[in-house]
mmCIF file of C-alpha atoms in Angstrom:
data_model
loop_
_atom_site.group_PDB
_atom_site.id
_atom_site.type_symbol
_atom_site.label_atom_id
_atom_site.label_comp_id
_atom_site.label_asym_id
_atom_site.label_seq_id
_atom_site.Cartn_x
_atom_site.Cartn_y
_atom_site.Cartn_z
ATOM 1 C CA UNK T 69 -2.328 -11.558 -119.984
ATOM 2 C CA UNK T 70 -5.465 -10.656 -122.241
ATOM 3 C CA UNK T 71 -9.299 -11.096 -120.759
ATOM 4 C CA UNK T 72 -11.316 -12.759 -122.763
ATOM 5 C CA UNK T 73 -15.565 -12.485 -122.293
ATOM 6 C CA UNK T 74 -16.735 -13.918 -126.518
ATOM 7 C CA UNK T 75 -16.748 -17.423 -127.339
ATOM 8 C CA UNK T 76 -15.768 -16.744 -131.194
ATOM 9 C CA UNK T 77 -12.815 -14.522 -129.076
ATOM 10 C CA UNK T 78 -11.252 -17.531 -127.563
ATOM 11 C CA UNK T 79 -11.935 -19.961 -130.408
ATOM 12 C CA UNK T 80 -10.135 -17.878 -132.521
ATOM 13 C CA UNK T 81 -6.976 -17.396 -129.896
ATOM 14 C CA UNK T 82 -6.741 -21.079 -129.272
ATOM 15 C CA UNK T 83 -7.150 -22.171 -133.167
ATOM 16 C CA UNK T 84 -3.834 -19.829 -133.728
ATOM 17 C CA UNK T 85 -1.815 -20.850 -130.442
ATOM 18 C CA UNK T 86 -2.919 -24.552 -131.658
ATOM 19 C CA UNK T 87 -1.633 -23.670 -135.424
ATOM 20 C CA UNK T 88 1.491 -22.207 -134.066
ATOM 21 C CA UNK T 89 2.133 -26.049 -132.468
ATOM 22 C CA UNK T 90 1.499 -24.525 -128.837
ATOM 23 C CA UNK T 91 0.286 -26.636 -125.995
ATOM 24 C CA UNK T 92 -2.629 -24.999 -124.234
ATOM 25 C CA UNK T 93 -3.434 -25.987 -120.252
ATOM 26 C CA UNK T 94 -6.338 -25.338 -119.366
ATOM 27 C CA UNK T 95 -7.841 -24.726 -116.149
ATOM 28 C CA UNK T 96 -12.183 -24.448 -115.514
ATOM 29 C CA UNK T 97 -13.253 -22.652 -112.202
ATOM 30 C CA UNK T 98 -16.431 -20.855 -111.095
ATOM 31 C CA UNK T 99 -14.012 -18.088 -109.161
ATOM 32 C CA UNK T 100 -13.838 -17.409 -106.408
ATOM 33 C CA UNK T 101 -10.020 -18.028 -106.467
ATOM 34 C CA UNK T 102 -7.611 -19.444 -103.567
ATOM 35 C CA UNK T 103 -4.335 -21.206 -103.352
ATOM 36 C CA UNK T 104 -5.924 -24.870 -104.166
ATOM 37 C CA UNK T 105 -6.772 -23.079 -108.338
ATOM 38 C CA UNK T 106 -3.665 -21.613 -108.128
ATOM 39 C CA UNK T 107 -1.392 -24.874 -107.719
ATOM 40 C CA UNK T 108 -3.383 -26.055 -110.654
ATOM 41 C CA UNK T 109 -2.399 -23.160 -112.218
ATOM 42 C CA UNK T 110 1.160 -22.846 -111.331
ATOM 43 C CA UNK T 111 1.040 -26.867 -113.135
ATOM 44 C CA UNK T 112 -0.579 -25.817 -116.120
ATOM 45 C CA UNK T 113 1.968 -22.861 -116.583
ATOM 46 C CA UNK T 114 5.019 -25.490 -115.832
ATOM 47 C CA UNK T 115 3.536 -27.855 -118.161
ATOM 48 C CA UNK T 116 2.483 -25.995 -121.667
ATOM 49 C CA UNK T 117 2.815 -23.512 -123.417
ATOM 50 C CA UNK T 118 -0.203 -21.267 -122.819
ATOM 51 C CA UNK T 119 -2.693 -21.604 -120.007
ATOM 52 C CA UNK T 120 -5.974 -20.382 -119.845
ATOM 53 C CA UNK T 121 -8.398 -20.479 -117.106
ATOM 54 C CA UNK T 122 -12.074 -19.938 -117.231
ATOM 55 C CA UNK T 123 -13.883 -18.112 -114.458
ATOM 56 C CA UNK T 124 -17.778 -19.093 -115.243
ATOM 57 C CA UNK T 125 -20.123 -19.677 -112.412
ATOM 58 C CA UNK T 126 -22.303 -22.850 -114.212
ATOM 59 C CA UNK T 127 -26.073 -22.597 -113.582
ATOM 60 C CA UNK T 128 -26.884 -26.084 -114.723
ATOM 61 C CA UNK T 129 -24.429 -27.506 -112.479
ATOM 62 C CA UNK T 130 -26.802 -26.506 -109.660
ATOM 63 C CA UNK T 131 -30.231 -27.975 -108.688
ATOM 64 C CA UNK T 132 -30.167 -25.693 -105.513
ATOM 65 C CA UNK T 133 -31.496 -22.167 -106.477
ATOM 66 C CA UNK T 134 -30.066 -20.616 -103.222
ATOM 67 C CA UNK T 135 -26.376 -22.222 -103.772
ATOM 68 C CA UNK T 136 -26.458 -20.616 -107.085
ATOM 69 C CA UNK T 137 -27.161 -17.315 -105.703
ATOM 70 C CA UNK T 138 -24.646 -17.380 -102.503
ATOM 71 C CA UNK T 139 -21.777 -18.859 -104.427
ATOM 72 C CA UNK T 140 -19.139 -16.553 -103.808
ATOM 73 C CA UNK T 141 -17.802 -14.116 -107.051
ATOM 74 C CA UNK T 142 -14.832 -11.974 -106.432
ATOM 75 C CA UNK T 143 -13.841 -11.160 -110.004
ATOM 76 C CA UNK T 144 -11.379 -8.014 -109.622
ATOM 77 C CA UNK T 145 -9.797 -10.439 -106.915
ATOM 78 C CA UNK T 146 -9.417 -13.049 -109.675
ATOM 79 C CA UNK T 147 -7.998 -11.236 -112.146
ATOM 80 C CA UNK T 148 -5.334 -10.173 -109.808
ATOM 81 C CA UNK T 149 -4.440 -13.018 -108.329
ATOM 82 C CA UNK T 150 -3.969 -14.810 -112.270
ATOM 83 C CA UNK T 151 -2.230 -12.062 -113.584
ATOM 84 C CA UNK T 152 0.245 -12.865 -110.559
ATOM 85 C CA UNK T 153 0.476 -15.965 -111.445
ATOM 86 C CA UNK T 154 1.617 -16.024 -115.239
ATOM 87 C CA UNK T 155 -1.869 -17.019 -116.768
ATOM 88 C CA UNK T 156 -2.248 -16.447 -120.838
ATOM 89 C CA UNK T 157 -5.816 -15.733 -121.308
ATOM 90 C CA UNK T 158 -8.619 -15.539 -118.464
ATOM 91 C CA UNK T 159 -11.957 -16.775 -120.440
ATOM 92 C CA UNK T 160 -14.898 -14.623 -118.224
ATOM 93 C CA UNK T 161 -18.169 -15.518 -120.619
ATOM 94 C CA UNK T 162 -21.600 -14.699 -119.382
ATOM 95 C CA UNK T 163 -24.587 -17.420 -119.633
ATOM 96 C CA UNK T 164 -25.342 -16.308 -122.806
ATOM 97 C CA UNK T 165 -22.051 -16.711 -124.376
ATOM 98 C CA UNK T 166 -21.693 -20.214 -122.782
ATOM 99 C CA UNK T 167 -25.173 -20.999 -123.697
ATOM 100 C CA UNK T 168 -26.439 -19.618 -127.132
ATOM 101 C CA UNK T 169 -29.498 -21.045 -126.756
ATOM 102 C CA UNK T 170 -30.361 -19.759 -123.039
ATOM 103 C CA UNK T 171 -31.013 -22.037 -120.688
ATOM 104 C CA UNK T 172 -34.285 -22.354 -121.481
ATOM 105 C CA UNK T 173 -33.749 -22.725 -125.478
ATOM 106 C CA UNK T 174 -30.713 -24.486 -125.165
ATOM 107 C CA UNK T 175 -30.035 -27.626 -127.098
ATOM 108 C CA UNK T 176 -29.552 -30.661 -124.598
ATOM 109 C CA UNK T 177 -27.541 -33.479 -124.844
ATOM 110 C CA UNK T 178 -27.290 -36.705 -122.366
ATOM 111 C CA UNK T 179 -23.787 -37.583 -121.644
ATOM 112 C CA UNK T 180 -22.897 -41.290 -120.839
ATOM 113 C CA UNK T 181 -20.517 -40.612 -117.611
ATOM 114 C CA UNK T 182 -21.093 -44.122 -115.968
ATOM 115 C CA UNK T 183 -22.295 -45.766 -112.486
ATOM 116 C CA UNK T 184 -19.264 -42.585 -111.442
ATOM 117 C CA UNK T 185 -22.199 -40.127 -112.115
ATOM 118 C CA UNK T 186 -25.185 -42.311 -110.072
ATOM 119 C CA UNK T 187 -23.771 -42.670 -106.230
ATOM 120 C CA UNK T 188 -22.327 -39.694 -103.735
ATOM 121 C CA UNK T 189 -22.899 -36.095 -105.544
ATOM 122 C CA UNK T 190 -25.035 -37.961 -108.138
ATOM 123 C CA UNK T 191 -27.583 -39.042 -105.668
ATOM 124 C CA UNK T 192 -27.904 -35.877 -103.661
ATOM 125 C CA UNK T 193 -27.325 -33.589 -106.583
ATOM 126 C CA UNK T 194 -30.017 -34.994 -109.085
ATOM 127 C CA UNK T 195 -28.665 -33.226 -112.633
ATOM 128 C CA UNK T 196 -25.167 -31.974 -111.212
ATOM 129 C CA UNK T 197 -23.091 -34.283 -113.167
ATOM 130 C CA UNK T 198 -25.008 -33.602 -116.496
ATOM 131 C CA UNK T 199 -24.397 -30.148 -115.954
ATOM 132 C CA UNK T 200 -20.699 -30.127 -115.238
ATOM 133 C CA UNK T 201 -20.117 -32.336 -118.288
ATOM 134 C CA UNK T 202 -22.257 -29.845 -120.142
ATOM 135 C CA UNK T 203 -19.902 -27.202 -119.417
ATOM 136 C CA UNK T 204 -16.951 -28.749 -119.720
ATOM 137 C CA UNK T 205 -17.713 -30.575 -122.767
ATOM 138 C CA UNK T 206 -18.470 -26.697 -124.230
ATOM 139 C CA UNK T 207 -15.503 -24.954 -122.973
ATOM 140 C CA UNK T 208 -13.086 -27.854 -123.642
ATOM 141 C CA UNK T 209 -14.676 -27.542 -127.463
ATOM 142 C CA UNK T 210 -14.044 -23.728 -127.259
ATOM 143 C CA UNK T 211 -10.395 -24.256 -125.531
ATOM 144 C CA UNK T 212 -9.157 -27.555 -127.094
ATOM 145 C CA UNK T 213 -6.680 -28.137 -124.493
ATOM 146 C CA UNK T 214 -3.997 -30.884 -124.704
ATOM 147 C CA UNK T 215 -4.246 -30.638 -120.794
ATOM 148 C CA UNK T 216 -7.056 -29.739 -118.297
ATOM 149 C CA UNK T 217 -6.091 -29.596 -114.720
ATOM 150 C CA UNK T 218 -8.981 -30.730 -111.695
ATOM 151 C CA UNK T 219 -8.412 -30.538 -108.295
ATOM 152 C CA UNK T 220 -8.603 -34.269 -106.446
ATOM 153 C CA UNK T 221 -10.756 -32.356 -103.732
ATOM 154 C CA UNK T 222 -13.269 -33.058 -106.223
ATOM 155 C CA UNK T 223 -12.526 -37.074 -106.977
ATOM 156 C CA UNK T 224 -15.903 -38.148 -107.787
ATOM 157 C CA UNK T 225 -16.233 -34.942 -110.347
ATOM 158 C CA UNK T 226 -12.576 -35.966 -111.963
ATOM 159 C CA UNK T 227 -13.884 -39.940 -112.328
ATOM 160 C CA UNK T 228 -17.022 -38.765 -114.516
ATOM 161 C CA UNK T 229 -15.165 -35.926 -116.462
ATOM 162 C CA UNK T 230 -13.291 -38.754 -117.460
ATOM 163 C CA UNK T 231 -16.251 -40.724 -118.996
ATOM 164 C CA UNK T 232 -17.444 -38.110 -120.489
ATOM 165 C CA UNK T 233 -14.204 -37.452 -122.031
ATOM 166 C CA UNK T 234 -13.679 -41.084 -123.194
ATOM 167 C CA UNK T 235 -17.439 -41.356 -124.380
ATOM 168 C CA UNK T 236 -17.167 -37.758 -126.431
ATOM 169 C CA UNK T 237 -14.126 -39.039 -127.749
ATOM 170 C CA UNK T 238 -12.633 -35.402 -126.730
ATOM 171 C CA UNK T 239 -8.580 -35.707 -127.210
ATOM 172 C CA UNK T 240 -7.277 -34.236 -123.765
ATOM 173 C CA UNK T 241 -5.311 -35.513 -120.945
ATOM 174 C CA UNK T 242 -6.989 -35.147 -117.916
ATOM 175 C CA UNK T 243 -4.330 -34.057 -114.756
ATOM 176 C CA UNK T 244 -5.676 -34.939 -111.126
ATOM 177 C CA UNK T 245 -3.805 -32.546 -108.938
ATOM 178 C CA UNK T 246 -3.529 -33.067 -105.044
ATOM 179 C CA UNK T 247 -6.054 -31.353 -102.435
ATOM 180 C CA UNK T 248 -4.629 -28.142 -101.305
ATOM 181 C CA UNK T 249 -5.233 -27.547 -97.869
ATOM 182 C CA UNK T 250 -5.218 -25.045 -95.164
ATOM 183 C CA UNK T 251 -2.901 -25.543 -91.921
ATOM 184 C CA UNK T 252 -5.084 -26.864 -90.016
ATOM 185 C CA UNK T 253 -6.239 -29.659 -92.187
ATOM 186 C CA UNK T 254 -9.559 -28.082 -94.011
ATOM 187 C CA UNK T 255 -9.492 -28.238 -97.657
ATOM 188 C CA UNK T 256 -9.128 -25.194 -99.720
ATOM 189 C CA UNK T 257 -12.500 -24.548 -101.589
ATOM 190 C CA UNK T 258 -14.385 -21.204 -102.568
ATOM 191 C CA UNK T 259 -17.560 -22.252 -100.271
ATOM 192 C CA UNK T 260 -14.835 -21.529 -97.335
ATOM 193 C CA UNK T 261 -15.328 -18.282 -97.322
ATOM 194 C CA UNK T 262 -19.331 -18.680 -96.431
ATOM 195 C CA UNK T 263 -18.319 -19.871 -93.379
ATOM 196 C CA UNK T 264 -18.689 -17.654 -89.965
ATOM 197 C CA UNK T 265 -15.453 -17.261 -87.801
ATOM 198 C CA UNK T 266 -17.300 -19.821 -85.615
ATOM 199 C CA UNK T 267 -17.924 -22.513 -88.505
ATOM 200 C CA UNK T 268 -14.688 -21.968 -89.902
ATOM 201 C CA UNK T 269 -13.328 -23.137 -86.184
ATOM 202 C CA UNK T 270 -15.364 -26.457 -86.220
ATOM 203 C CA UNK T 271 -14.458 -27.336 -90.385
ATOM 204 C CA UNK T 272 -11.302 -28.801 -89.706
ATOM 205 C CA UNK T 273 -12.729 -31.589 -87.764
ATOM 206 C CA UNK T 274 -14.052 -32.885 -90.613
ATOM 207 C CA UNK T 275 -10.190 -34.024 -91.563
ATOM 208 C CA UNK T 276 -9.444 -34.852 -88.301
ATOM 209 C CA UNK T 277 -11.697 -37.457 -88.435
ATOM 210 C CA UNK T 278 -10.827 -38.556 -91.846
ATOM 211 C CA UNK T 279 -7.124 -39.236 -90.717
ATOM 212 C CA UNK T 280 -8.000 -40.580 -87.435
ATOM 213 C CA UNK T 281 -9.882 -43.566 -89.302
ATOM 214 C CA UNK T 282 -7.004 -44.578 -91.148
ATOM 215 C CA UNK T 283 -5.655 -46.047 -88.100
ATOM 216 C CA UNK T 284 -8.551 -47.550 -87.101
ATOM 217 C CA UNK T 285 -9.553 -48.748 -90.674
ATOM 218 C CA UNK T 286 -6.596 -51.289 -90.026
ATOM 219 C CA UNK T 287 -8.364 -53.936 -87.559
ATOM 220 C CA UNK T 288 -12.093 -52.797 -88.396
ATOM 221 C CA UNK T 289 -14.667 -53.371 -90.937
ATOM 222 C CA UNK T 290 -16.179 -50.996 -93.584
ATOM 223 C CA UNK T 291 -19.373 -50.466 -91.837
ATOM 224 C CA UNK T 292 -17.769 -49.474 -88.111
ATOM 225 C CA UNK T 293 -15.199 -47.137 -90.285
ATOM 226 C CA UNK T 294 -17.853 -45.715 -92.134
ATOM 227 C CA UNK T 295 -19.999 -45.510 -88.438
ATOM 228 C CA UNK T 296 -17.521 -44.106 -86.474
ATOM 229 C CA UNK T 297 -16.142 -41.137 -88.863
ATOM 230 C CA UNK T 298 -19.992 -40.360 -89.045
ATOM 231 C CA UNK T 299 -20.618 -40.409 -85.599
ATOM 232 C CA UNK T 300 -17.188 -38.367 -84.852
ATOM 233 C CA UNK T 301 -18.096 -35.887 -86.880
ATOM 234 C CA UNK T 302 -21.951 -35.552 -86.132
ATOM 235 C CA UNK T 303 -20.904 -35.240 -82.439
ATOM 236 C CA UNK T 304 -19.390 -31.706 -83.231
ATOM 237 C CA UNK T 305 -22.173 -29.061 -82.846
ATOM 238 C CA UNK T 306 -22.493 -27.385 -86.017
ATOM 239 C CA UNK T 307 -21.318 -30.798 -88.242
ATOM 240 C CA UNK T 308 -23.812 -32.852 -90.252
ATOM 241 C CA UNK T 309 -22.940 -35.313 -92.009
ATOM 242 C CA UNK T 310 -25.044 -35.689 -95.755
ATOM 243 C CA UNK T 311 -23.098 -39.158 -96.660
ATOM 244 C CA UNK T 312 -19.645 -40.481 -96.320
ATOM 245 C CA UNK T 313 -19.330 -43.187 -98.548
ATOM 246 C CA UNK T 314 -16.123 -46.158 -98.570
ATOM 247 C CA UNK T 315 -15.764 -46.884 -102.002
ATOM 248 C CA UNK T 316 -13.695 -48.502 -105.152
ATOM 249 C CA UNK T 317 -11.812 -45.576 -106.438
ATOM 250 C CA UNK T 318 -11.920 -46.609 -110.159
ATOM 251 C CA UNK T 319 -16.012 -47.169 -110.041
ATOM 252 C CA UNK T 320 -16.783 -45.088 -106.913
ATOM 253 C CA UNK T 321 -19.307 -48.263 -106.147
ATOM 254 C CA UNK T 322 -19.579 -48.823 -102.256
ATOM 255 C CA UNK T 323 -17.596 -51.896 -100.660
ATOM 256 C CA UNK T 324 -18.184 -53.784 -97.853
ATOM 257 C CA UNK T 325 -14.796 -55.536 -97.621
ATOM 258 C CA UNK T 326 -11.428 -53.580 -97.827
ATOM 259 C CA UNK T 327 -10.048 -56.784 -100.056
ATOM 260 C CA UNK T 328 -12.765 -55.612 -103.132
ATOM 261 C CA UNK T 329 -10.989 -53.518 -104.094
ATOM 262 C CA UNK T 330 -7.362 -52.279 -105.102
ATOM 263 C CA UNK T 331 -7.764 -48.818 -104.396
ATOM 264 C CA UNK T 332 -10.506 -47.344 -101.632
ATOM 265 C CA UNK T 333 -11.174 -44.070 -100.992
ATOM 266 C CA UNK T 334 -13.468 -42.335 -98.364
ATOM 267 C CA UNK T 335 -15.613 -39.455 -99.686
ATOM 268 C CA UNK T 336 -17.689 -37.181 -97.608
ATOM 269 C CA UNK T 337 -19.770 -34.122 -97.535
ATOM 270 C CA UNK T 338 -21.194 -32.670 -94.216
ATOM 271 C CA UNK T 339 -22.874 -29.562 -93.623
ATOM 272 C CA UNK T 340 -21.452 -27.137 -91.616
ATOM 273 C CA UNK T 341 -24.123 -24.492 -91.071
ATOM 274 C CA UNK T 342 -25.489 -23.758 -94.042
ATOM 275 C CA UNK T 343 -22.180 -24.443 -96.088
ATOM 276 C CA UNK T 344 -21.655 -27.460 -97.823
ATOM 277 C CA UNK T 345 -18.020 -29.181 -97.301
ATOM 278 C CA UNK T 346 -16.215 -32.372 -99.584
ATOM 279 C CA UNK T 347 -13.172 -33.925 -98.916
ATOM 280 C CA UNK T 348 -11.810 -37.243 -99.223
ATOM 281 C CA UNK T 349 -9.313 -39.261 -97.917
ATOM 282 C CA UNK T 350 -7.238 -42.695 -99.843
ATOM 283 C CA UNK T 351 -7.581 -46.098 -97.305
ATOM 284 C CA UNK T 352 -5.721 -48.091 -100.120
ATOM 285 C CA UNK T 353 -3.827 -47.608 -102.812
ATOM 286 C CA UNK T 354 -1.711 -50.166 -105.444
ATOM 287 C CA UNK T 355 1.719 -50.711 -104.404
ATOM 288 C CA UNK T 356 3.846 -49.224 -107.447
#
C-alpha cells in the first residue's frame, strides 16, 4: 500500500494502472474511518483490480463553519485500518492540492444535479450538493475509476452524484452499497463518535422508529406516517427532528399517496445534541 498526498502523484499512478488494462475502485471519504467505509472497501477490493480511497475532509461541502471544524480526523487510525484491509493507494491531499486555485481563487463551475439536489439536504444545506459534486467531479477526474463505491446511508447524496455523473458525461459506474449498522440499529457514520455516552444511548431510537412505521405505514396515510415517526422520535429527550421526508426514490420529490410511486423511501435527519444523524429506511420497493 503506497500514500499518496500530490494530485500529479495519483494522476500519474492511475494513468499507468489504467494503461496496464487495470480496473481501479474507488472509494471518497472525509476519514474518520469505521466498519460502514470498510464494507465499501472490502467491495471495491473484491471487485477490481486496484482500489484507492481518498481521505479529504471537503470544505465546500459545508455551509456550517463549526461542523467543519468538529468533524472528526483520525488519520494514523485510517491508515491502519486500510492497510488492514488490502487498499492500493490511500489519496490524503490537502485543500490546496484539491483546490489549485484556493478556495477563494478557485474556478467555479455549476453542476446540473436535478430536483435530487433541491429537497432534504438541499434545503437545509444551501451549497452542500454543489460542493460534493465539486469534489467528486475533481477526484473522480484525478482517479478515473471504472467503479466508485457510496454508502446508501447517504441515498439522497448517491441520487445527485448520479446526475452529476450523467450530466458531466464522466464514464463510471456508480455502486450503492447497503447501510452498515451498529447492533443496536444506529447507522455507522463518522459524526458517531461526537456523541456523549448519554447521546449515543438515545441514537438508536431514531431506527426504532423508522422500522416501527413500516408496520404501521400498511393501513395509514403519508401524512400520519410521516407525523407519527416525528412525533416518536421528538418525544425522546435529546431527539430533534430537522425533517423526515416520504418520498419517490428515483426523484426524491415528496408523495402524498403510497400508489405515486414505485419505490418510497423515508429519509430523516434529527439532531441529537449537537450531532447531526441521517438514515433512511425503503416503504416500497419494485417486485423483481
Amino acid at each position: 500500500m503506497i500514500i499518496i498526498r500530490t494530485a500529479a502523484e495519483l494522476e500519474a499512478y492511475t494513468g499507468r494502472e489504467l494503461q496496464n488494462g487495470h480496473s481501479i475502485g474507488f472509494v471518497p471519504t472525509m476519514g474518520a474511518l469505521h466498519a460502514g467505509h470498510l464494507s465499501l472497501v472490502e467491495k471495491a477490493v473484491q471487485g477490481n483490480d486496484v482500489t484507492v480511497v481518498s481521505v479529504f475532509v471537503n470544505p465546500t461541502q459545508f455551509n456550517n463553519p463549526t461542523d467543519l471544524a468538529t468533524y472528526p480526523r483520525d488519520e494514523e487510525a485510517d491508515i491502519r485500518l486500510l492497510a488492514q484491509a488490502g487498499v492500493d493507494v490511500i489519496f490524503m491531499p490537502t485543500v490546496e492540492e484539491i483546490y489549485p486555485g484556493g478556495l477563494e481563487g478557485r474556478e467555479r463551475h455549476e453542476y446540473a444535479l436535478g430536483t435530487a439536489a433541491e429537497v432534504m439536504e438541499g434545503k437545509f444545506r444551501p451549497g452542500h450538493f454543489q460542493g460534493v459534486a465539486e469534489v467528486v467531479a475533481r477526484l473522480f477526474a484525478l482517479v478515473r475509476p471504472t467503479r466508485a463505491y457510496f454508502g446508501e446511508k447517504d441515498f439522497q447524496q448517491i441520487a445527485v452524484i448520479r446526475n452529476m455523473v450523467e450530466s458531466e458525461g464522466i464514464k463510471v459506474d456508480i455502486i450503492a452499497c447497503p447501510i452498515k449498522r451498529a447492533d443496536d440499529g444506529l447507522a455507522l457514520s463518522s459524526r458517531n463518535a461526537l456523541l456523549s455516552p448519554e447521546q449515543r444511548a438515545v441514537a438508536p431510537e431514531i431506527r426504532k422508529a423508522l422500522v416501527d412505521s413500516l408496520e404501521y405505514a400498511r393501513n395509514h396515510s403519508v401524512q400520519a406516517t410521516h407525523d407519527t415517526v416525528v412525533e416518536r422520535i421528538d418525544a425522546v429527550p435529546g431527539l430533534e427532528t430537522e425533517y423526515f421526508e416520504i418520498v419517490d426514490a428515483r426523484t426524491l420529490l415528496p408523495i402524498t399517496e403510497w400508489d405515486e410511486a414505485p419505490e418510497v423511501v423515508g429519509c430523516i435527519t434529527v439532531y441529537c445534541g449537537k450531532v447531526r444523524l441521517i438514515d433512511n429506511i425503503l416503504y416500497k420497493t419494485i417486485n423483481k
